[in-house]
Short mmCIF file of C-alpha atoms and ligand atoms in Angstrom, two decimals:
data_model
loop_
_atom_site.label_atom_id
_atom_site.label_comp_id
_atom_site.label_asym_id
_atom_site.label_seq_id
_atom_site.Cartn_x
_atom_site.Cartn_y
_atom_site.Cartn_z
CA MET A 7 16.62 115.23 80.64
CA ALA A 8 15.12 113.62 83.81
CA LYS A 9 10.88 113.78 84.62
CA VAL A 10 10.87 114.35 88.71
CA VAL A 11 7.43 113.92 90.63
CA VAL A 12 6.77 117.73 91.80
CA GLY A 13 3.51 116.22 93.36
CA LYS A 14 0.08 115.25 93.39
CA ALA A 15 -2.18 117.53 90.93
CA SER A 16 -5.69 117.70 93.23
CA GLU A 17 -2.88 119.35 96.39
CA ILE A 18 -1.78 122.89 94.10
CA GLY A 19 -5.03 124.09 93.14
CA PRO A 20 -5.45 127.11 90.50
CA GLY A 21 -3.55 129.59 91.78
CA GLN A 22 -1.13 127.90 93.75
CA MET A 23 2.76 127.13 93.13
CA ALA A 24 4.51 124.49 94.15
CA HIS A 25 8.60 124.02 93.86
CA VAL A 26 10.86 121.41 93.35
CA THR A 27 14.71 120.69 93.05
CA ALA A 28 15.92 118.58 90.85
CA GLY A 29 18.88 118.15 89.22
CA GLY A 30 20.59 121.03 90.22
CA LYS A 31 17.86 123.48 89.90
CA GLU A 32 15.06 124.89 91.66
CA VAL A 33 11.64 124.63 89.69
CA LEU A 34 8.53 126.33 90.11
CA VAL A 35 5.80 125.14 89.36
CA ALA A 36 2.33 126.97 89.13
CA ASN A 37 -1.64 126.39 88.53
CA ILE A 38 -3.33 128.99 86.09
CA GLY A 39 -6.82 127.97 85.11
CA GLY A 40 -6.43 124.64 85.84
CA VAL A 41 -2.84 124.19 83.62
CA PHE A 42 0.77 123.80 84.73
CA TYR A 43 3.29 125.69 84.10
CA ALA A 44 6.81 125.47 85.28
CA ALA A 45 9.51 128.00 85.24
CA GLY A 46 12.63 128.85 87.19
CA ASN A 47 12.29 129.30 91.13
CA THR A 48 15.10 131.67 91.86
CA CYS A 49 14.99 135.46 91.26
CA ASN A 50 17.30 136.61 88.56
CA HIS A 51 17.76 140.21 90.59
CA ALA A 52 18.88 138.21 94.06
CA GLY A 53 18.25 135.31 94.26
CA ALA A 54 15.16 135.05 95.84
CA GLU A 55 13.07 131.85 95.89
CA LEU A 56 10.09 133.26 93.85
CA HIS A 57 7.64 130.24 95.36
CA GLU A 58 7.45 132.21 98.34
CA GLY A 59 5.85 135.65 95.76
CA THR A 60 2.67 136.39 94.68
CA LEU A 61 0.90 134.84 91.58
CA ASN A 62 -1.59 136.87 89.78
CA GLY A 63 -2.96 134.95 86.64
CA LYS A 64 0.13 134.12 84.81
CA GLU A 65 2.23 137.45 86.60
CA LEU A 66 4.66 136.05 89.31
CA THR A 67 5.74 138.74 91.86
CA CYS A 68 9.36 138.78 93.40
CA PRO A 69 8.92 138.56 97.08
CA TRP A 70 12.13 140.61 97.75
CA HIS A 71 11.85 143.60 95.00
CA GLY A 72 9.09 143.04 93.09
CA ALA A 73 9.85 142.34 89.72
CA LYS A 74 7.56 140.35 87.97
CA TRP A 75 7.98 137.31 85.65
CA ASP A 76 5.39 135.45 82.74
CA VAL A 77 5.40 132.16 84.61
CA THR A 78 4.07 130.83 81.46
CA THR A 79 7.46 131.84 79.78
CA GLY A 80 9.88 132.35 82.27
CA GLU A 81 10.32 135.82 81.06
CA MET A 82 10.50 138.87 82.92
CA THR A 83 7.37 141.14 82.31
CA TRP A 84 8.69 144.41 84.73
CA PHE A 85 11.79 145.39 86.76
CA PRO A 86 13.54 148.48 86.64
CA GLN A 87 16.43 146.89 85.24
CA LYS A 88 16.75 143.71 82.74
CA LEU A 89 17.02 140.47 84.22
CA LYS A 90 17.57 137.13 82.22
CA PRO A 91 15.07 135.12 81.79
CA ILE A 92 14.59 132.32 84.83
CA GLY A 93 13.46 129.74 81.97
CA SER A 94 10.58 127.71 81.59
CA TYR A 95 10.12 124.20 82.32
CA LYS A 96 7.81 120.70 80.28
CA VAL A 97 5.36 119.61 82.76
CA SER A 98 3.03 117.15 82.09
CA VAL A 99 0.24 115.26 84.74
CA GLU A 100 -0.03 111.32 84.38
CA ASN A 101 -2.74 109.87 86.60
CA GLY A 102 -3.36 112.77 89.02
CA THR A 103 0.65 113.25 89.50
CA VAL A 104 2.21 116.24 88.12
CA TYR A 105 5.94 115.88 86.79
CA VAL A 106 8.54 118.21 85.20
CA GLU A 107 11.18 117.41 83.45
CA VAL A 108 14.71 119.16 84.05
S1 LIG B 23 15.41 138.97 94.15
FE1 LIG B 23 13.85 139.19 93.11
S2 LIG B 23 13.47 142.12 92.30
FE2 LIG B 23 15.24 141.47 93.49
#
């Protein structure tokens, strides 16, 4: 388990997303009402980068075919077929810097 810097908390405002590649994993970090969550950044349908999608509350919509994911759990919430979870990661904020554990 490695702790990786995502960026400054002040640069990822509420409703915004950031992404980082670490340990061979693509991770997305979302600020939902001032609380940070991290999930996988690759859609399990056809591989879109989810940080290019839209975030509405905790619901993340894939930019390619519209699958919806709960960014707080990494679980799919809507799609015509069942997709595997994108996964979730532990996030922390220390001295204004956002870290994710991958
Ligand atoms: S790649 Fe995300 S819904 Fe198709």
